[in-house]
C-alpha cells in the first residue's frame, strides 16, 4: 500500500521513527540532469530544525542530510534519490508513561486499535519528526520547479490572534521565531506563547503558503485536482485539522458577483485577473495566479496540564506529557507546508508534461 | 494517469460530460457477495437529482442508473461494476456564449490553458453533473460498509447564515429543500436564496457530514491518513474551497487542554471519549468516535450579474451566464459529500483488512 | 484495487461480462487534441471479431463501438474516453453444465475458491470477450503513438508447427484466417485445425508482435522496465502461458559473444545495431531497434473430448464443453497482443515525456 | 512514478547504485506483529552474495543488512521497514572504458538515450547489485506468507544443457555452486562454465521457481492476474528475456485434452488435480496446486571477447569488459527469483484478504 508515499509521478516515500536510528525518504521519478547536492537541501532542513528558539522543542537534532543515491557528479540521474537523516538526540526513557497510558489528542489509542501494538518512543511513526523527510524531499521538488516558481510559507494566526494584513512585510518573516510577516503580531505572539508554555499549555496556529509563478494548466478536472492534491498534502501534516484554498471558508459567505475573479485582456494577450478569491485554481487547474493555501493546526497535545485518560489495562488515569515538545507545532509547520506545496506542484508539472507535452 | 479515479482498494473511475450521451462510473475492487440492484442506488441519486425545487437547476434529468456489469443474480461478483446514467435534457445551444468568452469563476480559461481546447457545452467534464456518478458509486460503498456505519450530510450554513446548533433536529433535514437540520434556519435560507436568485446572484454554503459507527483503526499514520483522504475527496467536489475535520479552523484558537479529548474507561473496556474536538480521528486513524467533516462551497459562478471577462480572441467583454443553474451549489453537495465519505470509508475498511486482517 | 486497470499514465479500465448487456473500457490520461472517432477504432475490432471463419467461435457479435465521452468535434479533449460495445448474441442456456461442474483448464474452480460465487454464463469476466475492450483501447493508444510506431502481430506457430522464417511475407498475414505470414504454413495449419476441431480437440499457438519505429529511451531501469510491462500485458491475455522478448528462451542457450548486439556508427551519428537478439530493449529501456515479443497460448480448454472433473457438490463427473468456442484461441490473440503492445508503448511514451520532457 | 516500486499492497521501493555508498529498500504495507530481525533476512542475502565460488563475480560484498525502521522489540509495527546494505568493495576505476564507449548487451546506450547522462560506475542503477535489495524485501515477504508457503528456486538449464528431470533431487540444490537439483548436471555445468570463463565468454541459464502451499483464490481475473504479476516480477530481474508459467511455451504444442488438468474429488472435499500443466493458476487465480514459473537468462554481456561498438563521440571501437563479473548471471538469479515469487505472493495474499476477507 502506498501508505507512506505521496505523488503520482514525482513520488516520494518516507520511513523512520522518532527514536529509531534514522529517518529518510526515497524520491522516485525525478527528472535527470538537475543540479543537486546536500547543500541544496540542508538550508530547508535548517529552517525546520528544532531547538532554534525557546518556542520549539529543545531536542537537539542537527538534521544533517546525506544523499545515498540518485546523483552522479552533482546531477540527478533520473534514478531514485535516497536521503538519510540520522537521529541523534533520542531520549527514550522519557516515554515510559506514554507506554502505559493513552495520551489524549495523540494517536496512541488509535494506533493500538489499528495495529494491536505500537512503538511508544516519541510517538514512533506518528511523530512530527517524519516531516523532516518531507522537507528534504521538498528541496528536490524545488529543483524540479526551477526558479520561476517561488514558494513562501508563514503564520497568519497564532493562539487565535491574526496578523494585520495591512502590515504584511515579507522581509519580516525570517526576523522572528514565528515565520510571522507582521512584526507587531510577532511581539504579541511571543508574549502569548511564553504565557501558555509557562502555564503548561499550548497554542494553535494558521499557516499560509503562497506559490507564485505557477503557470496556468497544472492540475486536472476531477480527482487529481490541484486543490485536491494540496488538501491531501496539507491535511497529512501532523496536527492539521483544516485546509482552505483562496478565500476558503470565507468564500461560502460571499455572493456570486463578489467571489468571481473578473478578467481583462493582459499586456501579454493572456487574461489578467482583477482579484484572486479562487487562490489560483479553477476547476482543479492552475490559472496562472498565485496559488494560496491555508492550514489550521491544533494546539500541541503534549502538555503539562493533566488530562483524564485510560491506561492500556483499562484503568482511569491522569496524564501529563513530559519530554521535549513544541508549545506551538504550527510554527515549524511553515517550512513543512512549503515543502508539501513544492512536492504537489512538481508532481502536477510532470503530469501536465506527460499528458500534454507542455 | 488515475486522473478520474479515486481510492486505493475500493476504487472508482468516473467518465462523461454534461452534454454527452451519458455519464458513468466503474467501481473496481468491490467485495463479492453483497446484495446490489439498481433499487439500492437509485434513492441516493434521487436525493441529488436536479429540478426538485426552485433552488436547484431546472434541468430535468431522471438520473436513472443501469448496472451493466459486476452482479449476478442480485449479488456483487467481485468484478468491476459499471454504472450508466444517460443524459436526457441537454440544451447545448445555451452555450454559444461560453464558447466565445471565459466565464470568471469557471474553469474555462484554465481548461484551455491546459488542454489547448475544451468542450464548452455545460462545462464538459468540469460540470457538477459528474457528481451523479460519485453518488452512484457511493451507494455501492455503503453496501461495503454495511448497516453499522451511518452517514448523514446536511447544510450548517447558507449565505453566511449558520444554523443554531441548539436547534439541531435530524428529522428536519429531509423536510426542507436545503438539507437543513434547523427548521427556522431553513425558512431564513428560503428567503435569502429567493432574493439572491431574483437579483441574478448566488450564495455559498457549508456542508457537514458525519459518519457514526466507524470502528477505531481505519486510516493510516502518514500519507493515507483518514483525514488526508477525506480532504482530497471533499476538495475534489465542484466549488469546494475549504475542508475541516472536527473543530477544524476553530481548533487553531483553542488551548491544548481545551482541545484534548479526554478519556475514561468505558463500559466495554475500551476508552470512552468525553468530547470529540478531533472529529473522530487521531494521527490519521479513526478513534471510534463519529467522523466529522465540513466543507465550504463558494457561491455558484454562473450568475446573471454581468462580470468583466476576456474572449478567446483576447478582447474585453462582459458576460452573464444564462442557462439553468443552481443558485446555491452547496445544497446538492450534501448527498455528494455523503457519497464521498462512504467511498473513503469503504476504501479504508478494505485497507485495514488488507494490512491487519481485522 | 486497480484489478481491472492497466498502465501508469495512459491507463485503461475494462468492465463487463461475456453474457451481460455490454462490455466496455474507460481510457484515462489520453493527450488532448488527437483525432478520434468510432471509425478509428472499429477496424481493429473487426480484425478480432469472432465468426469470420470456421476457425473461430461462431458467436455472432458485430462488436460495434460507441464513444460515450472524451471527444469533442472529433478530437480527444484530455478527459476520460468511455467506449461501449454491446453484447448481442448471448446464449446463456448453453451454460447449465458449466454452473454444475468445474471445467478443467478454466477458471471455474479458482473463481469459486476466490469469490465464493461466480457468474457461469460464458465464463463471466474470465471470458476472452473482455479482450475486445483492450482492442478498442489499443486503437486509442495507436493515436497517441502516431504514424511512426508501426505494430504488427501474427502467428509464428500453430499446433507445434512453426512457420519458415525464410518464407516470411508480411503481405500474407491478412490473406489467411490465421494471421500467418507464411502461406505454406497457413495451408498446413488449416488442415491441422480442421482435424483437431472434428476430433473435438483444440490446438495452441505462438504469437509474435513487433513494434517498429519506437525511439530509444522508452521504459525504465528497474520495475517499470519496458520488458516487464510487456510481460505483464501479454501474460494478462487469456490462455497465455509464456512471454519472451527478443531471442527469449533461446538466448539462454547462446554464448555471450553470440548474444551481444554489436554496434557501428550509423549514418545519423547514432549507433547502428548489427543484430537484434535483445528484441529492442536493454536494461528495460528501448534501444531504437524493433521491439519483439512472443507469447505462447495454450490450446483452448473448451473441448468436446470428455475430461474428468468434480461437481460443485463434490461428486466425480465427466465434462464436455459444448457451446461456441475457438478451436485455437491463439488466432484471435494476434490483434489483442497488438493492442497490448500499443497500450504499453503509449504509456511508456508518456512516462518518458513526464520524466525527461522528451 | 512508481518506477522503482513493486506491488500493490505489499509494496517495496528499492534505491541505490552499484558504486554508491549503499543500496536499500523500503517495504510499505507490511502487516504488524510479525517477528522480524536482521537474522531473518541475512541468510537469504548470503545465498545471493557474490564471491562464494569462482562462478560468480569476485567482488567481495558482505551484504550485511540493517533494519532502520518499522520494527519494535523484534516485531513489525505496520510502518515502513527500511533496510540498508552498504557497498563495501567498489572499484570505480574499472569503469573508465565503460564511460567512453557503449557496451553491447548493456543498457549504456539506452540509458543515455533516455536520460541524457548516466552513472557509468558498475552500471549504476542497471547493476544486478540492485537485486540484493529485492532479496532483503523478499525475506520480509516470507514472514507475511508464513510457514505454509514454501518457495524453492533452482537452475534447470545452463549453457543449453538441461537437467534430467528424472534425477531431480531437492537436497542436491545446496550442494553445488549452481543451485542445481541434478548432481550429474552440476558436474557438467562446472566444466562448461570453466571453459566459457577461460575463453572470455559467458553462458545463459533457465531458473525454475516453485511455490508450494499457496491456497486457491490468490490473484485476480484480468490485469492483476497472478500470472501477470509473476511475469512482470521475473521479467524485471536483470538479464531475463523470457518467463513461462506451468508448461509455458510447451503448452502451445499440446492438444486441449492433454493440456487440461483433470480433477477428482479429493479427500478434503476439494477438487484434487491429476496434473499441473497450468502451473498452479487458472484464469489468473491460484488453484491450490504448486505455482511453477521459469525464467530464461541471457549470457552475461560483460565478456572479455572483443565486440564491435561505438564511443560516446560516435567513433567505431572494440570493447572488452574487464572488471569482476559473473560468467553466468543465471546462477545468482535463483535466490532473486525466489524473492520475487515471495513478494508477488505476499501482495496477492493481502489483496485477497482486502477484497474478500479471506
Short mmCIF file of N, CA and C in Angstrom, two decimals, chain A residues 244-336:
data_model
loop_
_atom_site.label_atom_id
_atom_site.label_comp_id
_atom_site.label_asym_id
_atom_site.label_seq_id
_atom_site.Cartn_x
_atom_site.Cartn_y
_atom_site.Cartn_z
N UNK A 244 -7.77 25.31 3.49
CA UNK A 244 -8.60 26.07 2.57
C UNK A 244 -7.75 26.68 1.47
N UNK A 245 -8.39 26.92 0.35
CA UNK A 245 -7.72 27.43 -0.84
C UNK A 245 -8.35 28.76 -1.20
N UNK A 246 -7.51 29.75 -1.49
CA UNK A 246 -8.04 31.08 -1.79
C UNK A 246 -8.83 31.59 -0.59
N UNK A 247 -10.02 32.09 -0.85
CA UNK A 247 -10.82 32.62 0.26
C UNK A 247 -11.37 31.54 1.18
N UNK A 248 -11.37 30.30 0.72
CA UNK A 248 -11.74 29.18 1.58
C UNK A 248 -13.11 29.33 2.20
N UNK A 249 -13.17 29.13 3.53
CA UNK A 249 -14.47 29.18 4.21
C UNK A 249 -15.14 30.55 4.06
N UNK A 250 -14.33 31.60 3.92
CA UNK A 250 -14.92 32.92 3.74
C UNK A 250 -15.67 33.03 2.42
N UNK A 251 -15.26 32.25 1.43
CA UNK A 251 -15.94 32.29 0.12
C UNK A 251 -17.38 31.85 0.25
N UNK A 252 -17.65 30.98 1.22
CA UNK A 252 -19.03 30.50 1.42
C UNK A 252 -19.95 31.61 1.91
N UNK A 253 -19.35 32.72 2.30
CA UNK A 253 -20.16 33.84 2.79
C UNK A 253 -20.23 34.99 1.78
N UNK A 254 -19.61 34.80 0.61
CA UNK A 254 -19.66 35.82 -0.45
C UNK A 254 -20.83 35.57 -1.39
N UNK A 255 -21.26 36.61 -2.09
CA UNK A 255 -22.22 36.47 -3.18
C UNK A 255 -21.45 36.17 -4.47
N UNK A 256 -22.15 35.59 -5.42
CA UNK A 256 -21.51 35.17 -6.67
C UNK A 256 -20.68 36.25 -7.34
N UNK A 257 -21.23 37.45 -7.43
CA UNK A 257 -20.52 38.50 -8.16
C UNK A 257 -19.30 39.01 -7.36
N UNK A 258 -19.32 38.85 -6.04
CA UNK A 258 -18.17 39.29 -5.24
C UNK A 258 -17.04 38.25 -5.25
N UNK A 259 -17.44 37.01 -5.48
CA UNK A 259 -16.45 35.93 -5.45
C UNK A 259 -15.78 35.72 -6.82
N UNK A 260 -16.47 36.16 -7.88
CA UNK A 260 -15.92 35.95 -9.23
C UNK A 260 -14.66 36.76 -9.43
N UNK A 261 -13.62 36.14 -9.97
CA UNK A 261 -12.39 36.87 -10.28
C UNK A 261 -12.48 37.35 -11.73
N UNK A 262 -12.88 38.62 -11.87
CA UNK A 262 -13.05 39.18 -13.20
C UNK A 262 -11.72 39.24 -13.94
N UNK A 263 -11.81 39.30 -15.26
CA UNK A 263 -10.61 39.30 -16.11
C UNK A 263 -10.64 40.46 -17.08
N UNK A 264 -9.45 40.92 -17.44
CA UNK A 264 -9.28 41.90 -18.51
C UNK A 264 -8.17 41.40 -19.42
N UNK A 265 -8.17 41.88 -20.65
CA UNK A 265 -7.05 41.48 -21.52
C UNK A 265 -5.73 41.98 -20.94
N UNK A 266 -4.75 41.09 -20.80
CA UNK A 266 -3.46 41.47 -20.25
C UNK A 266 -2.50 41.92 -21.33
N UNK A 267 -1.41 42.51 -20.90
CA UNK A 267 -0.42 43.01 -21.85
C UNK A 267 0.13 41.89 -22.73
N UNK A 268 0.20 40.68 -22.18
CA UNK A 268 0.76 39.54 -22.92
C UNK A 268 -0.30 38.78 -23.73
N UNK A 269 -1.49 39.38 -23.85
CA UNK A 269 -2.53 38.70 -24.60
C UNK A 269 -3.30 37.69 -23.78
N UNK A 270 -2.79 37.38 -22.61
CA UNK A 270 -3.47 36.42 -21.75
C UNK A 270 -4.39 37.18 -20.81
N UNK A 271 -5.42 36.52 -20.29
CA UNK A 271 -6.30 37.21 -19.35
C UNK A 271 -5.53 37.68 -18.12
N UNK A 272 -5.88 38.84 -17.66
CA UNK A 272 -5.31 39.35 -16.41
C UNK A 272 -6.44 39.39 -15.38
N UNK A 273 -6.22 38.76 -14.24
CA UNK A 273 -7.27 38.69 -13.23
C UNK A 273 -7.27 39.95 -12.36
N UNK A 274 -8.46 40.38 -11.98
CA UNK A 274 -8.58 41.58 -11.15
C UNK A 274 -8.61 41.26 -9.67
N UNK A 275 -8.75 40.00 -9.32
CA UNK A 275 -8.72 39.57 -7.92
C UNK A 275 -8.32 38.11 -7.90
N UNK A 276 -8.12 37.55 -6.70
CA UNK A 276 -7.71 36.14 -6.61
C UNK A 276 -8.46 35.45 -5.47
N UNK A 277 -9.78 35.58 -5.48
CA UNK A 277 -10.57 34.87 -4.48
C UNK A 277 -10.36 33.36 -4.59
N UNK A 278 -10.15 32.92 -5.80
CA UNK A 278 -10.06 31.47 -6.05
C UNK A 278 -8.76 30.87 -5.54
N UNK A 279 -7.76 31.71 -5.26
CA UNK A 279 -6.48 31.18 -4.79
C UNK A 279 -5.72 30.45 -5.88
N UNK A 280 -5.89 30.91 -7.12
CA UNK A 280 -5.02 30.41 -8.17
C UNK A 280 -5.46 29.14 -8.86
N UNK A 281 -6.66 28.66 -8.56
CA UNK A 281 -7.15 27.46 -9.25
C UNK A 281 -8.58 27.67 -9.73
N UNK A 282 -8.93 27.02 -10.80
CA UNK A 282 -10.32 26.99 -11.26
C UNK A 282 -10.57 25.62 -11.85
N UNK A 283 -11.61 24.96 -11.37
CA UNK A 283 -11.91 23.62 -11.87
C UNK A 283 -10.79 22.64 -11.62
N UNK A 284 -9.98 22.90 -10.59
CA UNK A 284 -8.91 21.98 -10.26
C UNK A 284 -7.61 22.24 -10.98
N UNK A 285 -7.59 23.31 -11.79
CA UNK A 285 -6.44 23.60 -12.66
C UNK A 285 -5.90 24.98 -12.32
N UNK A 286 -4.59 25.13 -12.34
CA UNK A 286 -3.99 26.42 -12.02
C UNK A 286 -4.36 27.45 -13.08
N UNK A 287 -4.52 28.69 -12.65
CA UNK A 287 -4.94 29.77 -13.56
C UNK A 287 -3.80 30.69 -13.94
N UNK A 288 -2.65 30.50 -13.30
CA UNK A 288 -1.55 31.42 -13.53
C UNK A 288 -1.43 32.45 -12.42
N UNK A 289 -2.48 32.57 -11.60
CA UNK A 289 -2.40 33.45 -10.43
C UNK A 289 -1.66 32.72 -9.29
N UNK A 290 -1.22 33.44 -8.25
CA UNK A 290 -0.58 32.75 -7.12
C UNK A 290 -1.52 31.72 -6.49
N UNK A 291 -0.95 30.56 -6.19
CA UNK A 291 -1.70 29.50 -5.52
C UNK A 291 -1.61 29.76 -4.02
N UNK A 292 -2.78 29.87 -3.38
CA UNK A 292 -2.82 30.28 -1.97
C UNK A 292 -3.54 29.21 -1.13
N UNK A 293 -2.86 28.69 -0.14
CA UNK A 293 -3.42 27.66 0.73
C UNK A 293 -3.22 28.05 2.18
N UNK A 294 -4.21 27.77 3.00
CA UNK A 294 -4.06 27.97 4.45
C UNK A 294 -4.38 26.66 5.17
N UNK A 295 -3.66 26.42 6.28
CA UNK A 295 -3.92 25.22 7.06
C UNK A 295 -4.01 25.57 8.53
N UNK A 296 -4.96 24.96 9.20
CA UNK A 296 -5.17 25.19 10.63
C UNK A 296 -4.52 24.08 11.43
N UNK A 297 -3.70 24.47 12.40
CA UNK A 297 -3.05 23.46 13.24
C UNK A 297 -3.57 23.57 14.66
N UNK A 298 -3.96 22.44 15.19
CA UNK A 298 -4.46 22.42 16.56
C UNK A 298 -3.32 22.69 17.53
N UNK A 299 -3.63 23.07 18.76
CA UNK A 299 -2.57 23.24 19.76
C UNK A 299 -1.92 21.88 20.05
N UNK A 300 -0.62 21.91 20.34
CA UNK A 300 0.11 20.68 20.69
C UNK A 300 -0.66 19.89 21.75
N UNK A 301 -0.75 18.61 21.53
CA UNK A 301 -1.44 17.76 22.50
C UNK A 301 -0.55 17.36 23.66
N UNK A 302 0.76 17.51 23.50
CA UNK A 302 1.70 17.17 24.58
C UNK A 302 1.82 18.35 25.52
N UNK A 303 1.07 18.32 26.64
CA UNK A 303 1.06 19.45 27.56
C UNK A 303 1.29 18.98 28.99
N UNK A 304 1.65 19.93 29.84
CA UNK A 304 1.92 19.59 31.23
C UNK A 304 0.66 19.68 32.10
N UNK A 305 -0.39 20.25 31.55
CA UNK A 305 -1.67 20.26 32.25
C UNK A 305 -2.23 18.83 32.28
N UNK A 306 -2.61 18.34 33.44
CA UNK A 306 -3.09 16.95 33.50
C UNK A 306 -4.44 16.80 32.78
N UNK A 307 -4.59 15.69 32.06
CA UNK A 307 -5.83 15.38 31.36
C UNK A 307 -6.25 13.96 31.73
N UNK A 308 -7.57 13.77 31.86
CA UNK A 308 -8.09 12.44 32.17
C UNK A 308 -7.82 11.48 31.03
N UNK A 309 -7.43 10.28 31.36
CA UNK A 309 -7.23 9.27 30.30
C UNK A 309 -7.42 7.87 30.87
N UNK A 310 -7.00 6.89 30.08
CA UNK A 310 -7.18 5.48 30.39
C UNK A 310 -5.86 4.78 30.14
N UNK A 311 -5.53 3.81 30.99
CA UNK A 311 -4.29 3.05 30.76
C UNK A 311 -4.56 1.90 29.79
N UNK A 312 -3.43 1.30 29.33
CA UNK A 312 -3.58 0.17 28.40
C UNK A 312 -4.35 -0.97 29.04
N UNK A 313 -4.32 -1.04 30.37
CA UNK A 313 -5.05 -2.12 31.04
C UNK A 313 -6.44 -1.67 31.46
N UNK A 314 -6.85 -0.50 30.99
CA UNK A 314 -8.25 -0.13 31.16
C UNK A 314 -8.59 0.66 32.42
N UNK A 315 -7.57 1.12 33.14
CA UNK A 315 -7.89 1.91 34.34
C UNK A 315 -7.90 3.40 34.04
N UNK A 316 -8.67 4.13 34.82
CA UNK A 316 -8.69 5.59 34.73
C UNK A 316 -7.34 6.13 35.21
N UNK A 317 -6.90 7.22 34.61
CA UNK A 317 -5.63 7.82 35.00
C UNK A 317 -5.63 9.28 34.59
N UNK A 318 -4.68 10.02 35.16
CA UNK A 318 -4.42 11.37 34.65
C UNK A 318 -3.04 11.36 34.02
N UNK A 319 -2.88 12.09 32.94
CA UNK A 319 -1.57 12.08 32.30
C UNK A 319 -1.11 13.52 32.06
N UNK A 320 0.17 13.75 32.31
CA UNK A 320 0.84 14.96 31.83
C UNK A 320 1.95 14.48 30.91
N UNK A 321 2.15 15.16 29.77
CA UNK A 321 3.14 14.69 28.82
C UNK A 321 4.42 15.48 29.01
N UNK A 322 5.36 14.83 29.71
CA UNK A 322 6.67 15.45 29.87
C UNK A 322 7.46 15.22 28.60
N UNK A 323 8.74 15.46 28.68
CA UNK A 323 9.58 15.35 27.48
C UNK A 323 9.71 16.70 26.83
N UNK A 324 10.25 16.72 25.63
CA UNK A 324 10.56 17.98 24.98
C UNK A 324 9.60 18.20 23.82
N UNK A 325 8.79 19.21 23.92
CA UNK A 325 7.75 19.38 22.91
C UNK A 325 7.65 20.83 22.46
N UNK A 326 7.13 21.03 21.27
CA UNK A 326 6.85 22.37 20.76
C UNK A 326 5.58 22.89 21.43
N UNK A 327 5.64 24.05 22.05
CA UNK A 327 4.40 24.60 22.62
C UNK A 327 3.41 25.02 21.53
N UNK A 328 3.89 25.21 20.31
CA UNK A 328 3.00 25.51 19.18
C UNK A 328 3.57 24.81 17.95
N UNK A 329 2.98 23.66 17.62
CA UNK A 329 3.51 22.90 16.47
C UNK A 329 3.30 23.64 15.16
N UNK A 330 2.44 24.63 15.18
CA UNK A 330 2.18 25.38 13.97
C UNK A 330 3.39 26.12 13.43
N UNK A 331 4.31 26.46 14.32
CA UNK A 331 5.44 27.27 13.86
C UNK A 331 6.29 26.49 12.85
N UNK A 332 6.76 25.34 13.30
CA UNK A 332 7.63 24.56 12.40
C UNK A 332 6.86 23.95 11.23
N UNK A 333 5.54 24.06 11.27
CA UNK A 333 4.76 23.56 10.13
C UNK A 333 4.92 24.45 8.89
N UNK A 334 5.38 25.68 9.08
CA UNK A 334 5.51 26.58 7.92
C UNK A 334 6.48 26.02 6.88
N UNK A 335 7.72 25.67 7.26
CA UNK A 335 8.59 25.08 6.23
C UNK A 335 8.09 23.72 5.72
N UNK A 336 7.37 23.00 6.56
CA UNK A 336 6.84 21.71 6.09
C UNK A 336 5.76 21.94 5.04
#
